[in-house]
Amino acid sequence: MTPECERVLDALGGPLPPELAAHAASCEDCRALTSGFEALEAVPPLPTPQATPGMEAARRKTLEELAITPVATPWWRELLMLLATYAMVLGVGLSALGRAGVVLNSASPVVVGGLAMLILALVGGGAYVALAPGRRRFRWAPVAVGAALVAILIVLGGSGTAPARSFLSGLMRCVMSEVVLSVLPLALALVLLCRSAFQPVRAFAAGLSSAGVSLFVLHLHCSDGTVDHLMVGHIVPWLLLAGVALFLRSRLRTRNYAP
Amino acid sequence: MARFCQGESTAFDALFQRYSRPVHGYLTRLTGSPSAAEDLVQLTFLSLVRARGRFQEGARVKPWLYAIATNAARDYQRRSRRPEELTEQGELPATVAAETAGPRDTGLARTVQRALELLPEGQRIPIVLHRFEGMSFAEIAESMGLTESAVKVRAHRGYARLRELLASLREEASE
C-alpha cells in the first residue's frame, strides 16, 4: 500500500481531491478498494431500535450493578492479590520442602541466584501480561521467547550432579511437588482471567507465571542438576501446566468482556 | 467517563443514551439477530460497569465499548452456534438475519452481504466498524488493540477482497 493508496483509504466516503482521484483511477489496488467500499452501499441500513423493554431492562440492570459497586476497583489490585498468593505459596513451598535446607541446588551461587531472579521476573511479568489492560494486544512471540529463554537457561545452568536415588523416583517427587504447588496459584489466576475477555496469550502467560512459582521452589530446592532431570522433571511439567491453564480458560465462562 | 468511574449514575445514563443504539446495531450486524443483540447490549454495558477499573486514563470510550461488544459477540457465537456454523478459523460469521432486512433487501444486497460474510474476521470487523459504524481508523485500531497501519492494511485488503468475492459470486449466479 503506497502513501497515495493510504490517503485514498482515508478519504473513502467523501469526495477525493483531484490529485488523489487521478491516482485512484490509475491504481489497480485503489480501484479494487473503492469498488469494494461502494459495493457496501447495497447493504440496507439497519432499522434504529426503539426503546424496547429489553434495552430498558439492560439499562436498569446495569444501573443496579453500578449502585452495588459505585467505586471502580483498579485492575492492579487483582494483580497484587495474585502476586501475594504467589508469595504465600512460595513461602509455604520452601518451608515445607526445605526442612533439610532451602537451597540444595549445588550449582554456583551466582548461577543459582541469577536464575532465581530470572524465574521471579518471569512470574511477575507473566502475571502482568495475564491481567493488565493493554491498548495493544499482547503478542505470542515475546511470551514464547521469554519461556524458551528461561527453559534453556535453567537446563544449561544445572549443576550436573545427580543425587543417590533412582531417576524415576526423583522425577516423580519433582513433578508431584510442581503440580501440587501450582494448584492454588493456577486456580486464582483462572478466576481473575475470567474477569476479562478471553485471549489465549494471556491465559498461557498466566499458566507460565503461576506454575513458575513451583519452578522457583524446585530450582532452589532440588539437588538433581542433570539435564535429563531438569528437562523432564522441571521444564516439561511447567510448560504442560501453562497449556492446562490455556485449555481450562478456553472452557470457562467469561464474566466480563473488557479487553 | 471519569465521573462514571466514580459511580455517577447520570454519567452512565449519558453513556447509555449515546451508545446503546449504535452498539445494538453493530451487534445485530455481527450476530444476525436483534434479540441476541439486545442480550449482548446488556452484557456489554454490564462489562463496562464491572471493568471500569480497567479503563485507561486518556483512552477513548467508544473504541473501548466496541471492543467489549466485539468480544461479547465472539463469545456468544462460540457458545450458541454449532461448530459448523462458525468459519473454518472459528471466527464470527457476519450474518444479518432475514428478519432485519429492509425494503432494500434486493438480490444485490444479499450478494454483497454474502461476500461480507466470506471475509475473514480480521478484515470484516475493520470494514464493519469503518463503513457502517463510521469509526476512524485510529478508533478502530484502539478498539482492536492493533496499530493504525495494521488496521489500514486489513481494511484495504478486505475491501479489495470484497470486490473479488462479489465478482465470483456474480459469476456463480449467472451460470
CSV table of N, CA and C in Angstrom, one decimal, chain A residues 76-149:
chain,number,residue,atom,x,y,z
A,76,TRP,N,-5.0,-3.1,39.1
A,76,TRP,CA,-3.8,-3.6,39.7
A,76,TRP,C,-4.0,-4.2,41.1
A,77,ARG,N,-5.2,-4.0,41.6
A,77,ARG,CA,-5.4,-4.7,42.9
A,77,ARG,C,-5.5,-6.2,42.8
A,78,GLU,N,-6.1,-6.6,41.6
A,78,GLU,CA,-6.1,-8.0,41.3
A,78,GLU,C,-4.7,-8.6,41.1
A,79,LEU,N,-3.9,-7.8,40.4
A,79,LEU,CA,-2.5,-8.2,40.2
A,79,LEU,C,-1.8,-8.4,41.5
A,80,LEU,N,-2.0,-7.4,42.4
A,80,LEU,CA,-1.3,-7.5,43.8
A,80,LEU,C,-1.8,-8.7,44.5
A,81,MET,N,-3.1,-9.0,44.4
A,81,MET,CA,-3.7,-10.2,45.1
A,81,MET,C,-3.1,-11.5,44.6
A,82,LEU,N,-2.9,-11.5,43.2
A,82,LEU,CA,-2.3,-12.7,42.6
A,82,LEU,C,-0.8,-12.9,43.1
A,83,LEU,N,-0.1,-11.7,43.1
A,83,LEU,CA,1.3,-11.8,43.5
A,83,LEU,C,1.5,-12.2,45.0
A,84,ALA,N,0.5,-11.7,45.8
A,84,ALA,CA,0.6,-12.0,47.2
A,84,ALA,C,0.3,-13.5,47.4
A,85,THR,N,-0.6,-14.1,46.6
A,85,THR,CA,-0.8,-15.5,46.7
A,85,THR,C,0.4,-16.3,46.3
A,86,TYR,N,1.0,-15.8,45.2
A,86,TYR,CA,2.3,-16.5,44.7
A,86,TYR,C,3.3,-16.5,45.9
A,87,ALA,N,3.4,-15.3,46.5
A,87,ALA,CA,4.4,-15.2,47.6
A,87,ALA,C,4.1,-16.1,48.7
A,88,MET,N,2.8,-16.2,49.0
A,88,MET,CA,2.4,-17.1,50.1
A,88,MET,C,2.8,-18.6,49.8
A,89,VAL,N,2.4,-19.0,48.6
A,89,VAL,CA,2.6,-20.4,48.1
A,89,VAL,C,4.1,-20.7,48.1
A,90,LEU,N,4.9,-19.7,47.6
A,90,LEU,CA,6.3,-19.8,47.6
A,90,LEU,C,6.9,-20.0,49.0
A,91,GLY,N,6.4,-19.2,49.9
A,91,GLY,CA,6.9,-19.4,51.3
A,91,GLY,C,6.6,-20.7,51.9
A,92,VAL,N,5.3,-21.1,51.6
A,92,VAL,CA,4.9,-22.4,52.2
A,92,VAL,C,5.7,-23.6,51.5
A,93,GLY,N,5.9,-23.5,50.2
A,93,GLY,CA,6.6,-24.5,49.4
A,93,GLY,C,8.0,-24.6,49.9
A,94,LEU,N,8.7,-23.5,50.1
A,94,LEU,CA,10.1,-23.5,50.5
A,94,LEU,C,10.2,-24.1,51.9
A,95,SER,N,9.3,-23.7,52.8
A,95,SER,CA,9.4,-24.1,54.2
A,95,SER,C,9.0,-25.6,54.3
A,96,ALA,N,8.0,-26.1,53.5
A,96,ALA,CA,7.6,-27.5,53.6
A,96,ALA,C,8.7,-28.4,53.0
A,97,LEU,N,9.2,-28.0,51.8
A,97,LEU,CA,10.2,-28.9,51.2
A,97,LEU,C,11.6,-28.7,51.7
A,98,GLY,N,11.9,-27.5,52.3
A,98,GLY,CA,13.2,-27.2,52.7
A,98,GLY,C,13.6,-27.5,54.1
A,99,ARG,N,13.1,-28.5,54.7
A,99,ARG,CA,13.4,-28.8,56.1
A,99,ARG,C,14.9,-29.2,56.2
A,100,ALA,N,15.4,-29.8,55.1
A,100,ALA,CA,16.9,-30.2,55.2
A,100,ALA,C,17.7,-29.0,54.6
A,101,GLY,N,17.2,-27.9,54.4
A,101,GLY,CA,17.9,-26.8,53.8
A,101,GLY,C,17.1,-26.2,52.6
A,102,VAL,N,17.0,-24.9,52.5
A,102,VAL,CA,16.2,-24.3,51.5
A,102,VAL,C,16.9,-24.4,50.1
A,103,VAL,N,18.2,-24.1,50.1
A,103,VAL,CA,18.9,-24.2,48.8
A,103,VAL,C,19.8,-25.4,48.7
A,104,LEU,N,19.3,-26.4,48.0
A,104,LEU,CA,20.1,-27.7,47.8
A,104,LEU,C,20.6,-27.7,46.4
A,105,ASN,N,20.4,-26.8,45.6
A,105,ASN,CA,20.9,-26.7,44.2
A,105,ASN,C,22.4,-26.5,44.4
A,106,SER,N,23.2,-27.4,43.8
A,106,SER,CA,24.7,-27.3,44.1
A,106,SER,C,25.4,-26.6,42.9
A,107,ALA,N,24.7,-25.9,42.1
A,107,ALA,CA,25.4,-25.1,41.1
A,107,ALA,C,26.0,-23.9,41.8
A,108,SER,N,26.8,-23.1,41.1
A,108,SER,CA,27.5,-22.0,41.7
A,108,SER,C,26.4,-21.0,42.2
A,109,PRO,N,26.7,-20.3,43.3
A,109,PRO,CA,25.7,-19.3,43.9
A,109,PRO,C,25.3,-18.3,42.9
A,110,VAL,N,26.2,-17.8,42.0
A,110,VAL,CA,25.9,-16.8,41.1
A,110,VAL,C,24.8,-17.3,40.1
A,111,VAL,N,25.1,-18.6,39.6
A,111,VAL,CA,24.1,-19.2,38.7
A,111,VAL,C,22.7,-19.4,39.3
A,112,VAL,N,22.8,-19.9,40.6
A,112,VAL,CA,21.5,-20.2,41.3
A,112,VAL,C,20.8,-18.9,41.5
A,113,GLY,N,21.5,-17.8,42.0
A,113,GLY,CA,20.9,-16.5,42.2
A,113,GLY,C,20.4,-15.9,41.0
A,114,GLY,N,21.2,-15.9,39.9
A,114,GLY,CA,20.8,-15.3,38.6
A,114,GLY,C,19.5,-16.0,38.1
A,115,LEU,N,19.5,-17.3,38.1
A,115,LEU,CA,18.3,-18.0,37.5
A,115,LEU,C,17.1,-17.8,38.4
A,116,ALA,N,17.3,-17.7,39.7
A,116,ALA,CA,16.2,-17.4,40.6
A,116,ALA,C,15.6,-16.1,40.3
A,117,MET,N,16.4,-15.1,40.1
A,117,MET,CA,15.9,-13.7,39.7
A,117,MET,C,15.2,-13.8,38.4
A,118,LEU,N,15.7,-14.5,37.4
A,118,LEU,CA,15.1,-14.7,36.1
A,118,LEU,C,13.7,-15.3,36.2
A,119,ILE,N,13.6,-16.4,37.1
A,119,ILE,CA,12.3,-17.0,37.2
A,119,ILE,C,11.3,-16.0,37.9
A,120,LEU,N,11.8,-15.3,38.9
A,120,LEU,CA,10.9,-14.4,39.6
A,120,LEU,C,10.4,-13.3,38.6
A,121,ALA,N,11.3,-12.9,37.7
A,121,ALA,CA,10.9,-11.9,36.7
A,121,ALA,C,9.9,-12.4,35.8
A,122,LEU,N,10.0,-13.7,35.4
A,122,LEU,CA,9.0,-14.4,34.6
A,122,LEU,C,7.7,-14.5,35.3
A,123,VAL,N,7.7,-14.8,36.6
A,123,VAL,CA,6.5,-14.9,37.4
A,123,VAL,C,5.8,-13.6,37.4
A,124,GLY,N,6.5,-12.5,37.7
A,124,GLY,CA,5.9,-11.2,37.8
A,124,GLY,C,5.4,-10.7,36.4
A,125,GLY,N,6.3,-10.9,35.4
A,125,GLY,CA,5.9,-10.4,34.1
A,125,GLY,C,4.7,-11.2,33.5
A,126,GLY,N,4.7,-12.5,33.8
A,126,GLY,CA,3.6,-13.3,33.3
A,126,GLY,C,2.3,-12.9,33.9
A,127,ALA,N,2.3,-12.6,35.2
A,127,ALA,CA,1.1,-12.1,35.9
A,127,ALA,C,0.7,-10.8,35.4
A,128,TYR,N,1.6,-9.9,35.0
A,128,TYR,CA,1.3,-8.6,34.5
A,128,TYR,C,0.6,-8.8,33.1
A,129,VAL,N,1.2,-9.6,32.2
A,129,VAL,CA,0.7,-9.9,30.9
A,129,VAL,C,-0.7,-10.5,31.0
A,130,ALA,N,-0.9,-11.3,32.0
A,130,ALA,CA,-2.2,-12.0,32.2
A,130,ALA,C,-3.3,-11.0,32.6
A,131,LEU,N,-3.0,-10.1,33.4
A,131,LEU,CA,-4.1,-9.3,34.0
A,131,LEU,C,-4.1,-7.8,33.6
A,132,ALA,N,-3.0,-7.3,33.1
A,132,ALA,CA,-3.0,-5.8,32.8
A,132,ALA,C,-3.9,-5.5,31.5
A,133,PRO,N,-4.7,-4.4,31.6
A,133,PRO,CA,-5.4,-4.0,30.4
A,133,PRO,C,-4.4,-3.3,29.4
A,134,GLY,N,-4.4,-3.8,28.2
A,134,GLY,CA,-3.4,-3.2,27.3
A,134,GLY,C,-4.1,-2.6,26.1
A,135,ARG,N,-3.5,-1.4,25.7
A,135,ARG,CA,-4.1,-0.8,24.5
A,135,ARG,C,-3.8,-1.6,23.2
A,136,ARG,N,-2.7,-2.3,23.3
A,136,ARG,CA,-2.3,-3.2,22.2
A,136,ARG,C,-2.4,-4.6,22.7
A,137,ARG,N,-2.8,-5.5,21.7
A,137,ARG,CA,-2.9,-6.9,22.0
A,137,ARG,C,-1.5,-7.4,22.4
A,138,PHE,N,-1.4,-8.2,23.4
A,138,PHE,CA,-0.1,-8.9,23.7
A,138,PHE,C,0.1,-9.9,22.6
A,139,ARG,N,1.4,-10.0,22.2
A,139,ARG,CA,1.7,-11.0,21.2
A,139,ARG,C,2.3,-12.2,21.7
A,140,TRP,N,2.2,-13.3,20.9
A,140,TRP,CA,2.8,-14.6,21.4
A,140,TRP,C,4.3,-14.6,21.4
A,141,ALA,N,4.9,-13.9,20.4
A,141,ALA,CA,6.4,-14.0,20.3
A,141,ALA,C,7.1,-13.7,21.6
A,142,PRO,N,6.9,-12.5,22.2
A,142,PRO,CA,7.7,-12.2,23.4
A,142,PRO,C,7.4,-13.3,24.5
A,143,VAL,N,6.2,-13.7,24.6
A,143,VAL,CA,5.9,-14.7,25.7
A,143,VAL,C,6.6,-16.0,25.4
A,144,ALA,N,6.6,-16.5,24.2
A,144,ALA,CA,7.2,-17.7,23.8
A,144,ALA,C,8.7,-17.6,23.9
A,145,VAL,N,9.3,-16.5,23.5
A,145,VAL,CA,10.8,-16.3,23.6
A,145,VAL,C,11.2,-16.2,25.1
A,146,GLY,N,10.4,-15.5,25.9
A,146,GLY,CA,10.7,-15.5,27.4
A,146,GLY,C,10.7,-16.9,28.0
A,147,ALA,N,9.7,-17.7,27.7
A,147,ALA,CA,9.6,-19.0,28.2
A,147,ALA,C,10.7,-19.9,27.8
A,148,ALA,N,11.0,-19.8,26.5
A,148,ALA,CA,12.1,-20.6,25.9
A,148,ALA,C,13.4,-20.2,26.5
A,149,LEU,N,13.6,-18.9,26.7
A,149,LEU,CA,14.9,-18.5,27.3
A,149,LEU,C,15.1,-19.0,28.7
